[in-house]
Amino acid sequence: MHDDRSLVEARLKRVLEERIRPAVYPESVPLEVAVWHAPDEPVPVAEGLAGIPEPIAVGARWGAPWGTSWFRVTGTVPQEWAGKTVEALLDLGFDENMPGFQCEGLVYRPDGTPVKGLNPRNQWVRIGAPVAGGEEVRLHIEAASNPVVLDYHPFVPTQLGDKETAGSEPQYTLTRMDLAVLDENVWQLVLDLEVVGELMAELPVDSARRWDLLRAIDRALDAVDLQNVNGTAEHARSRLAAVLSAPAVPSAHRISAIGHAHIDSAWLWPLRETVRKVARTTSNMTALLDDEPDFIFAMSQAQQWAWVKEHRPEVWARVKKAVADGRFVPAGGMWVESDTNMPGSEAMARQFVHGKRFFLDEFGIENEEAWLPDTFGFAAGLPQIIKAAGSKWLLTQKISWSQTNKFPHHTFRWEGIDGTRIFTHFPPVDTYNCSMQGREIAHAARNFKDKGVARHSLAPTGWGDGGGGTTREMVAKAARLRDLEGSATVAWETPKEFFEKAETENPEPPVWVGELYLELHRATLTSQAKTKQGNRRSEHLLREAELWAATAAVRAGFPYPYEDLDRIWKTVLLHQFHDILPGSSIAWVHREARKTYEGLAAELNGIIDAAQRALAGEGTTSLVFNSAPHAREGVPAGGARTPAAQGETALATRVGGGHVLENGLLRIEIDGRGLVVSAYDIEADRETVALGRAANLLQLHPDFPNMWDAWDVDEFYRNTVTDLTDADEVVADGNTVRIVRSFGASKVTQLLSLAPGERRLLIDTEVDWHETEKFLKLAFPLDVHAERYASETQFGHFHRPTHTNTSWEAAKFEACNHRFVHLEEPGFGVAVVNDSTYGHDVTRTVRGDGDKGTTTTVRVSLLRAPRFPDPETDQGVHRFRHALVPGAGIGDAVREGWRINLPERRVTGGQEVAPLVGVDRDAVVVTAVKLADDGSGDVVVRFHEAHGGRASATLTVGFAFDAVEVVDLLERPLADEAAPGWDGDRIQLVLRPFELMTLRLRRS
């Protein structure tokens, strides 16, 4: 037989595009259109409907950036259309390739009832099926003219990312506003041909099934009269029926399709627009559920559900009904799909507390899966948090984006730092926006790495990022793929149904130990420094507010601010979304975030101040309140008293220029350039700074990644570096040395101080930053030979190699830490602690005296200056605080990390404050002391082993209690956990390495 394959394939493409698709709507009449433009921000629905519209014609430009226009469309269904299916086709000026990234609309009836959303892949509204003819049509469209920020030429700097700079130029052209007849036979023929043609293209050329499909397509196209497509569509479909009914082979891969719309809670749009995106998507999905009995839709992020409840009660009623029917499924059990690298221990825990509690309170549904398809890598402390929240599964897709190494599994158990293992799935479809295309389904089956032991995978199906969700076309394709020879099989299932099947068929999958590092988007650990500082500061202020409010409530009858703390926590958790905290959103988002954090800080400081004054009482004694989990200067953790006196720090002139600071524990030499050339541990008789090198060295790199500007730093940035060694000023005052440097258009002022009695050199850095596409680092070359180093993560720390033996290690050239990085050789360690930075790198080099061993350099990432999506990223004044801690063990690193983030507070009063609870071993770190969320007055204490070893400790309770329970993160008793033994006010604790535990103490 002659090979005419390419001829038939080309025929299919042209006939489908030029003849069959246009025949889906064979008849149409124009609608009359009028528009009212809201003057500023979006208005309530009633106000939008009441606006006085003016006529507008198809072809007219509309929509200033970030504006809202209310279109009114009216018309009459022609009498001759009686008995036919009629739809309104409402094209606001869509580009079909940009669902979620363009203008969008929500359609309402005249009474304000929402109908469905409009987006580039969903432009229709059903009028009747069938119609009687003569119906009057009147619809209103709340249209958002969101500008295209990420265009076909991506990552081009733009001012469109902030309403204050975006201008007023209309963004869109009104394209089509018609009533049209839908020919369902032609619509079905389009989908038949798409499914058969897409499947055919994925099969081997020498496959008999491929040629069966090719011949069927040829016969179907022969049956289409190109001058009468509508009259011949049914006959053409009959010629495809046989190949579409051939069943899949028994060994076919099985895909659980889950309707989904991954909606970024903010990204290339502000938070207020996400509220509307969620309303449009949920309107669409509840309507689709009504039309498609097999379809199931899952939505994560409790915050987005809460927005629907608050802002769109009519949509909420439909959502609640669909949830009750088991077809609109709450997923993930988190407040938002947060970043998981940077949120602190308690914040990561509270993501699950508030997310799961919302779904439990609203629907009585307990989520067992964590759902994080788009998060930029996963910290090694996360598995035990998932388990402590009462969940047991994790789904993500993002690791497939890694640039260097291909992850070896799709289904596995992920082991965290404490040994907890979580059953985890990476969908081999490699997208969280599956649209049921043949190439996606075939890729999932081919790509699946667990063949031979499993055959199930999951496919989140629907347009995401900017929302939209599943379309009727996707559902129709899935129906054809339910049981089709040559294809994986597809069935709509809930996340729970998928995970139960996957775990049953593969009960002993391989194990992956440690972090799930994304080999991409590493610069998100540094971009938008003030957003990151706002998060870190808010986390610690919340700790203080809960600690002192709980202490004051128990001791002084202080009214515990349940509602305020709940609201503030949810606001902080929202801003940990994986495009806000990572710094990859538009300027508008980060401008609002800075303002929000300022307001939260003022509110939390007010709570803290009121509680501390209630505890201190009247008097003139200066009391230090210690919010850190370790005692300092004689002030116990969680208590207040007058601190013990410390020694003195001496200041001397250094030989050769510069200054020397010494306090009996450390001797710090700062040369005339303002660089630390010696950090000598007097007790250990040991130098900390690498021979011939200098610490506190600011280094500037060019920073222009190949793509994803705010997200990425590419390894070649290291090829060029400028050491900032020239100083405008190096002067000493007391126990502080002040250094001023200028470079480019920027200026740095540093204060280096050595306090009496402290084993840390404090480094306060102020940067007036006005660079573009540059990366600023702060380097500490250390005379320590270390093959690995520790960086803090949630409820513990994680070790990474300092070498680059393999591509896996080499790919981690920028990594995350929380409050500290620690490295050591036997007998001597060093820590670098921080109050607000996350990104860092650690490298090895040969000692300065020749090939005599290696030293280790820790570099802290301070600032970047990408131009997309925010062209003014990080411009302005920033303040950072770091400390170099010579001679530090891991316990010292933990302690100093907490201390630098929780500075002492001084209050004048009349009485010392004893801690509400105290632990007699530093390895056991208390992360939260609070009153129970249920308002019972019970005290909840959360703690973990922080040094990486086993720990026995005594928890001393400073109030009367009559019961102790081990509880989960939601403060519910754990039936399989026996309460620890206790005698009087002492509770005996035994913890394994990094074990997290929460106790609920029932007050007498």
PDB file of C-alpha atoms in Angstrom, residues 482-701:
ATOM      1  CA  ARG A 482     -12.877   6.327  28.960  1.00  0.00           C
ATOM      2  CA  ASP A 483     -12.065   3.046  27.229  1.00  0.00           C
ATOM      3  CA  LEU A 484     -10.321   3.563  23.893  1.00  0.00           C
ATOM      4  CA  GLU A 485      -7.847   1.274  22.167  1.00  0.00           C
ATOM      5  CA  GLY A 486      -4.366   2.777  21.913  1.00  0.00           C
ATOM      6  CA  SER A 487      -4.945   5.286  24.697  1.00  0.00           C
ATOM      7  CA  ALA A 488      -4.701   5.412  28.440  1.00  0.00           C
ATOM      8  CA  THR A 489      -8.141   5.138  30.013  1.00  0.00           C
ATOM      9  CA  VAL A 490      -9.672   8.207  31.660  1.00  0.00           C
ATOM     10  CA  ALA A 491     -12.222   8.369  34.479  1.00  0.00           C
ATOM     11  CA  TRP A 492     -13.378  11.300  36.604  1.00  0.00           C
ATOM     12  CA  GLU A 493     -12.434  10.623  40.225  1.00  0.00           C
ATOM     13  CA  THR A 494     -11.876  12.536  43.437  1.00  0.00           C
ATOM     14  CA  PRO A 495      -8.376  12.974  44.875  1.00  0.00           C
ATOM     15  CA  LYS A 496      -9.265  10.524  47.633  1.00  0.00           C
ATOM     16  CA  GLU A 497     -10.414   7.878  45.159  1.00  0.00           C
ATOM     17  CA  PHE A 498      -7.188   8.235  43.196  1.00  0.00           C
ATOM     18  CA  PHE A 499      -4.898   8.044  46.223  1.00  0.00           C
ATOM     19  CA  GLU A 500      -6.702   5.033  47.679  1.00  0.00           C
ATOM     20  CA  LYS A 501      -6.325   3.147  44.394  1.00  0.00           C
ATOM     21  CA  ALA A 502      -2.712   4.214  43.923  1.00  0.00           C
ATOM     22  CA  GLU A 503      -1.741   3.219  47.452  1.00  0.00           C
ATOM     23  CA  THR A 504      -3.547  -0.116  47.205  1.00  0.00           C
ATOM     24  CA  GLU A 505      -1.813  -1.134  43.979  1.00  0.00           C
ATOM     25  CA  ASN A 506       1.612   0.143  45.104  1.00  0.00           C
ATOM     26  CA  PRO A 507       1.777  -0.266  48.905  1.00  0.00           C
ATOM     27  CA  GLU A 508       5.588  -0.297  49.059  1.00  0.00           C
ATOM     28  CA  PRO A 509       6.765   2.365  46.635  1.00  0.00           C
ATOM     29  CA  PRO A 510      10.350   3.661  46.634  1.00  0.00           C
ATOM     30  CA  VAL A 511      11.396   6.169  49.292  1.00  0.00           C
ATOM     31  CA  TRP A 512      12.877   9.630  48.690  1.00  0.00           C
ATOM     32  CA  VAL A 513      14.646  11.120  51.715  1.00  0.00           C
ATOM     33  CA  GLY A 514      15.057  14.850  52.307  1.00  0.00           C
ATOM     34  CA  GLU A 515      13.890  17.956  50.552  1.00  0.00           C
ATOM     35  CA  LEU A 516      12.187  17.953  47.161  1.00  0.00           C
ATOM     36  CA  TYR A 517      14.406  20.609  45.627  1.00  0.00           C
ATOM     37  CA  LEU A 518      13.170  22.379  42.500  1.00  0.00           C
ATOM     38  CA  GLU A 519      16.084  22.957  40.151  1.00  0.00           C
ATOM     39  CA  LEU A 520      14.531  26.211  38.983  1.00  0.00           C
ATOM     40  CA  HIS A 521      13.098  29.409  40.480  1.00  0.00           C
ATOM     41  CA  ARG A 522      15.930  29.634  43.014  1.00  0.00           C
ATOM     42  CA  ALA A 523      15.870  33.431  43.048  1.00  0.00           C
ATOM     43  CA  THR A 524      12.421  33.402  44.650  1.00  0.00           C
ATOM     44  CA  LEU A 525      14.343  33.001  47.916  1.00  0.00           C
ATOM     45  CA  THR A 526      15.557  36.604  47.509  1.00  0.00           C
ATOM     46  CA  SER A 527      13.275  38.661  45.218  1.00  0.00           C
ATOM     47  CA  GLN A 528      11.106  41.317  46.901  1.00  0.00           C
ATOM     48  CA  ALA A 529      13.022  41.571  50.167  1.00  0.00           C
ATOM     49  CA  LYS A 530      10.400  43.652  51.964  1.00  0.00           C
ATOM     50  CA  THR A 531       7.699  41.073  51.330  1.00  0.00           C
ATOM     51  CA  LYS A 532       9.956  38.439  52.857  1.00  0.00           C
ATOM     52  CA  GLN A 533      10.820  40.664  55.811  1.00  0.00           C
ATOM     53  CA  GLY A 534       7.150  41.391  56.369  1.00  0.00           C
ATOM     54  CA  ASN A 535       6.440  37.679  56.490  1.00  0.00           C
ATOM     55  CA  ARG A 536       9.287  36.864  58.870  1.00  0.00           C
ATOM     56  CA  ARG A 537       8.461  39.748  61.182  1.00  0.00           C
ATOM     57  CA  SER A 538       4.751  38.850  61.189  1.00  0.00           C
ATOM     58  CA  GLU A 539       5.494  35.224  62.079  1.00  0.00           C
ATOM     59  CA  HIS A 540       7.522  36.248  65.114  1.00  0.00           C
ATOM     60  CA  LEU A 541       5.116  38.973  66.189  1.00  0.00           C
ATOM     61  CA  LEU A 542       2.331  36.374  66.122  1.00  0.00           C
ATOM     62  CA  ARG A 543       4.426  34.128  68.338  1.00  0.00           C
ATOM     63  CA  GLU A 544       4.889  36.968  70.793  1.00  0.00           C
ATOM     64  CA  ALA A 545       1.247  38.004  70.681  1.00  0.00           C
ATOM     65  CA  GLU A 546       0.004  34.474  71.400  1.00  0.00           C
ATOM     66  CA  LEU A 547       2.602  33.843  74.097  1.00  0.00           C
ATOM     67  CA  TRP A 548       2.040  37.028  76.078  1.00  0.00           C
ATOM     68  CA  ALA A 549      -1.728  37.146  75.533  1.00  0.00           C
ATOM     69  CA  ALA A 550      -2.024  33.541  76.780  1.00  0.00           C
ATOM     70  CA  THR A 551       0.238  34.250  79.754  1.00  0.00           C
ATOM     71  CA  ALA A 552      -1.715  37.388  80.617  1.00  0.00           C
ATOM     72  CA  ALA A 553      -5.045  35.583  80.178  1.00  0.00           C
ATOM     73  CA  VAL A 554      -4.036  32.856  82.644  1.00  0.00           C
ATOM     74  CA  ARG A 555      -2.254  35.152  85.090  1.00  0.00           C
ATOM     75  CA  ALA A 556      -4.165  38.410  84.905  1.00  0.00           C
ATOM     76  CA  GLY A 557      -7.532  37.721  83.276  1.00  0.00           C
ATOM     77  CA  PHE A 558      -6.429  39.476  80.090  1.00  0.00           C
ATOM     78  CA  PRO A 559      -9.038  39.094  77.304  1.00  0.00           C
ATOM     79  CA  TYR A 560      -7.439  36.719  74.807  1.00  0.00           C
ATOM     80  CA  PRO A 561      -7.898  38.205  71.284  1.00  0.00           C
ATOM     81  CA  TYR A 562      -9.178  35.059  69.566  1.00  0.00           C
ATOM     82  CA  GLU A 563     -10.840  36.767  66.613  1.00  0.00           C
ATOM     83  CA  ASP A 564      -8.021  39.228  65.985  1.00  0.00           C
ATOM     84  CA  LEU A 565      -5.363  36.516  66.019  1.00  0.00           C
ATOM     85  CA  ASP A 566      -7.441  34.293  63.765  1.00  0.00           C
ATOM     86  CA  ARG A 567      -7.866  37.110  61.228  1.00  0.00           C
ATOM     87  CA  ILE A 568      -4.203  38.124  61.361  1.00  0.00           C
ATOM     88  CA  TRP A 569      -3.001  34.559  60.944  1.00  0.00           C
ATOM     89  CA  LYS A 570      -5.171  34.145  57.856  1.00  0.00           C
ATOM     90  CA  THR A 571      -3.802  37.362  56.380  1.00  0.00           C
ATOM     91  CA  VAL A 572      -0.206  36.232  56.945  1.00  0.00           C
ATOM     92  CA  LEU A 573      -0.987  32.796  55.510  1.00  0.00           C
ATOM     93  CA  LEU A 574      -2.571  34.354  52.421  1.00  0.00           C
ATOM     94  CA  HIS A 575       0.610  36.321  51.762  1.00  0.00           C
ATOM     95  CA  GLN A 576       2.633  33.097  51.877  1.00  0.00           C
ATOM     96  CA  PHE A 577       0.991  32.104  48.595  1.00  0.00           C
ATOM     97  CA  HIS A 578       3.600  30.775  46.187  1.00  0.00           C
ATOM     98  CA  ASP A 579       3.788  33.917  44.048  1.00  0.00           C
ATOM     99  CA  ILE A 580       3.553  36.496  46.849  1.00  0.00           C
ATOM    100  CA  LEU A 581       6.128  35.406  49.423  1.00  0.00           C
ATOM    101  CA  PRO A 582       8.509  34.228  46.654  1.00  0.00           C
ATOM    102  CA  GLY A 583       8.440  37.718  45.138  1.00  0.00           C
ATOM    103  CA  SER A 584       7.180  36.718  41.688  1.00  0.00           C
ATOM    104  CA  SER A 585       4.000  38.803  41.520  1.00  0.00           C
ATOM    105  CA  ILE A 586       3.364  42.164  39.875  1.00  0.00           C
ATOM    106  CA  ALA A 587       4.256  45.455  41.558  1.00  0.00           C
ATOM    107  CA  TRP A 588       0.672  46.041  42.715  1.00  0.00           C
ATOM    108  CA  VAL A 589       0.703  42.849  44.794  1.00  0.00           C
ATOM    109  CA  HIS A 590       3.944  43.698  46.595  1.00  0.00           C
ATOM    110  CA  ARG A 591       2.974  47.327  47.129  1.00  0.00           C
ATOM    111  CA  GLU A 592      -0.179  46.160  48.877  1.00  0.00           C
ATOM    112  CA  ALA A 593       1.736  43.475  50.790  1.00  0.00           C
ATOM    113  CA  ARG A 594       4.119  46.029  52.275  1.00  0.00           C
ATOM    114  CA  LYS A 595       1.202  48.135  53.452  1.00  0.00           C
ATOM    115  CA  THR A 596      -0.570  45.082  54.872  1.00  0.00           C
ATOM    116  CA  TYR A 597       2.488  43.962  56.833  1.00  0.00           C
ATOM    117  CA  GLU A 598       2.898  47.455  58.298  1.00  0.00           C
ATOM    118  CA  GLY A 599      -0.696  47.376  59.514  1.00  0.00           C
ATOM    119  CA  LEU A 600      -0.329  43.883  60.986  1.00  0.00           C
ATOM    120  CA  ALA A 601       2.852  44.880  62.811  1.00  0.00           C
ATOM    121  CA  ALA A 602       1.118  47.845  64.415  1.00  0.00           C
ATOM    122  CA  GLU A 603      -1.823  45.702  65.476  1.00  0.00           C
ATOM    123  CA  LEU A 604       0.304  42.870  66.859  1.00  0.00           C
ATOM    124  CA  ASN A 605       2.608  45.230  68.709  1.00  0.00           C
ATOM    125  CA  GLY A 606      -0.494  46.693  70.314  1.00  0.00           C
ATOM    126  CA  ILE A 607      -1.629  43.243  71.514  1.00  0.00           C
ATOM    127  CA  ILE A 608       1.865  42.444  72.818  1.00  0.00           C
ATOM    128  CA  ASP A 609       2.225  45.764  74.608  1.00  0.00           C
ATOM    129  CA  ALA A 610      -1.191  45.489  76.289  1.00  0.00           C
ATOM    130  CA  ALA A 611      -0.538  41.917  77.455  1.00  0.00           C
ATOM    131  CA  GLN A 612       2.937  42.704  78.774  1.00  0.00           C
ATOM    132  CA  ARG A 613       1.676  45.730  80.695  1.00  0.00           C
ATOM    133  CA  ALA A 614      -1.088  43.633  82.212  1.00  0.00           C
ATOM    134  CA  LEU A 615       1.584  41.165  83.361  1.00  0.00           C
ATOM    135  CA  ALA A 616       4.115  43.718  84.593  1.00  0.00           C
ATOM    136  CA  GLY A 617       1.611  45.706  86.642  1.00  0.00           C
ATOM    137  CA  GLU A 618       2.346  49.052  88.219  1.00  0.00           C
ATOM    138  CA  GLY A 619       5.898  49.945  89.198  1.00  0.00           C
ATOM    139  CA  THR A 620       9.196  51.485  88.170  1.00  0.00           C
ATOM    140  CA  THR A 621      11.327  48.366  87.634  1.00  0.00           C
ATOM    141  CA  SER A 622      12.749  47.898  84.140  1.00  0.00           C
ATOM    142  CA  LEU A 623      11.774  44.395  83.055  1.00  0.00           C
ATOM    143  CA  VAL A 624      13.029  42.502  80.009  1.00  0.00           C
ATOM    144  CA  PHE A 625      10.435  40.257  78.365  1.00  0.00           C
ATOM    145  CA  ASN A 626      12.078  37.277  76.661  1.00  0.00           C
ATOM    146  CA  SER A 627       9.928  35.838  73.875  1.00  0.00           C
ATOM    147  CA  ALA A 628      12.612  33.461  72.650  1.00  0.00           C
ATOM    148  CA  PRO A 629      12.488  29.765  73.598  1.00  0.00           C
ATOM    149  CA  HIS A 630      15.827  29.956  75.470  1.00  0.00           C
ATOM    150  CA  ALA A 631      16.894  31.932  78.511  1.00  0.00           C
ATOM    151  CA  ARG A 632      19.142  34.955  77.992  1.00  0.00           C
ATOM    152  CA  GLU A 633      20.938  37.217  80.447  1.00  0.00           C
ATOM    153  CA  GLY A 634      19.160  35.408  83.258  1.00  0.00           C
ATOM    154  CA  VAL A 635      15.690  36.032  81.844  1.00  0.00           C
ATOM    155  CA  PRO A 636      13.851  32.708  81.371  1.00  0.00           C
ATOM    156  CA  ALA A 637      12.172  31.801  78.103  1.00  0.00           C
ATOM    157  CA  GLY A 638       8.637  33.147  78.129  1.00  0.00           C
ATOM    158  CA  GLY A 639       9.261  35.199  81.257  1.00  0.00           C
ATOM    159  CA  ALA A 640      10.247  38.706  82.318  1.00  0.00           C
ATOM    160  CA  ARG A 641      12.696  40.057  84.892  1.00  0.00           C
ATOM    161  CA  THR A 642      15.639  42.417  85.297  1.00  0.00           C
ATOM    162  CA  PRO A 643      18.510  40.952  83.251  1.00  0.00           C
ATOM    163  CA  ALA A 644      21.835  39.945  84.776  1.00  0.00           C
ATOM    164  CA  ALA A 645      24.740  42.311  84.313  1.00  0.00           C
ATOM    165  CA  GLN A 646      27.167  41.475  81.521  1.00  0.00           C
ATOM    166  CA  GLY A 647      30.864  42.220  81.072  1.00  0.00           C
ATOM    167  CA  GLU A 648      32.445  44.845  78.846  1.00  0.00           C
ATOM    168  CA  THR A 649      33.607  45.173  75.269  1.00  0.00           C
ATOM    169  CA  ALA A 650      36.945  46.793  74.572  1.00  0.00           C
ATOM    170  CA  LEU A 651      37.680  48.805  71.442  1.00  0.00           C
ATOM    171  CA  ALA A 652      41.229  49.238  70.168  1.00  0.00           C
ATOM    172  CA  THR A 653      43.002  50.452  67.056  1.00  0.00           C
ATOM    173  CA  ARG A 654      44.226  47.666  64.818  1.00  0.00           C
ATOM    174  CA  VAL A 655      47.822  47.533  63.688  1.00  0.00           C
ATOM    175  CA  GLY A 656      47.850  48.298  59.982  1.00  0.00           C
ATOM    176  CA  GLY A 657      44.542  50.169  60.134  1.00  0.00           C
ATOM    177  CA  GLY A 658      41.060  49.444  61.305  1.00  0.00           C
ATOM    178  CA  HIS A 659      39.680  48.426  64.683  1.00  0.00           C
ATOM    179  CA  VAL A 660      39.600  45.536  67.147  1.00  0.00           C
ATOM    180  CA  LEU A 661      36.567  44.594  69.253  1.00  0.00           C
ATOM    181  CA  GLU A 662      37.070  42.205  72.190  1.00  0.00           C
ATOM    182  CA  ASN A 663      34.753  41.063  74.985  1.00  0.00           C
ATOM    183  CA  GLY A 664      36.708  38.203  76.577  1.00  0.00           C
ATOM    184  CA  LEU A 665      34.939  35.619  74.421  1.00  0.00           C
ATOM    185  CA  LEU A 666      35.688  36.862  70.911  1.00  0.00           C
ATOM    186  CA  ARG A 667      38.259  39.130  69.332  1.00  0.00           C
ATOM    187  CA  ILE A 668      37.118  40.695  66.074  1.00  0.00           C
ATOM    188  CA  GLU A 669      39.564  42.471  63.776  1.00  0.00           C
ATOM    189  CA  ILE A 670      38.099  44.845  61.198  1.00  0.00           C
ATOM    190  CA  ASP A 671      40.611  46.236  58.717  1.00  0.00           C
ATOM    191  CA  GLY A 672      40.704  49.675  57.123  1.00  0.00           C
ATOM    192  CA  ARG A 673      38.355  48.463  54.379  1.00  0.00           C
ATOM    193  CA  GLY A 674      35.674  47.572  56.911  1.00  0.00           C
ATOM    194  CA  LEU A 675      36.192  43.830  56.323  1.00  0.00           C
ATOM    195  CA  VAL A 676      36.425  41.246  59.093  1.00  0.00           C
ATOM    196  CA  VAL A 677      39.881  39.720  58.695  1.00  0.00           C
ATOM    197  CA  SER A 678      39.795  37.853  62.016  1.00  0.00           C
ATOM    198  CA  ALA A 679      37.053  36.471  64.245  1.00  0.00           C
ATOM    199  CA  TYR A 680      39.014  34.737  66.974  1.00  0.00           C
ATOM    200  CA  ASP A 681      37.360  32.423  69.479  1.00  0.00           C
ATOM    201  CA  ILE A 682      39.404  33.091  72.605  1.00  0.00           C
ATOM    202  CA  GLU A 683      38.178  30.083  74.596  1.00  0.00           C
ATOM    203  CA  ALA A 684      38.722  27.643  71.716  1.00  0.00           C
ATOM    204  CA  ASP A 685      41.982  29.362  70.708  1.00  0.00           C
ATOM    205  CA  ARG A 686      40.742  29.169  67.147  1.00  0.00           C
ATOM    206  CA  GLU A 687      40.447  31.486  64.159  1.00  0.00           C
ATOM    207  CA  THR A 688      37.126  31.540  62.319  1.00  0.00           C
ATOM    208  CA  VAL A 689      37.917  33.501  59.151  1.00  0.00           C
ATOM    209  CA  ALA A 690      39.693  31.589  56.378  1.00  0.00           C
ATOM    210  CA  LEU A 691      43.392  32.426  56.027  1.00  0.00           C
ATOM    211  CA  GLY A 692      44.009  35.299  53.647  1.00  0.00           C
ATOM    212  CA  ARG A 693      40.293  35.968  53.207  1.00  0.00           C
ATOM    213  CA  ALA A 694      37.911  38.505  54.665  1.00  0.00           C
ATOM    214  CA  ALA A 695      34.377  38.128  55.983  1.00  0.00           C
ATOM    215  CA  ASN A 696      31.560  40.661  55.856  1.00  0.00           C
ATOM    216  CA  LEU A 697      32.466  40.948  52.182  1.00  0.00           C
ATOM    217  CA  LEU A 698      29.739  42.358  49.967  1.00  0.00           C
ATOM    218  CA  GLN A 699      29.830  40.911  46.457  1.00  0.00           C
ATOM    219  CA  LEU A 700      27.938  42.127  43.414  1.00  0.00           C
ATOM    220  CA  HIS A 701      27.057  39.921  40.434  1.00  0.00           C
TER     221      HIS A 701
END
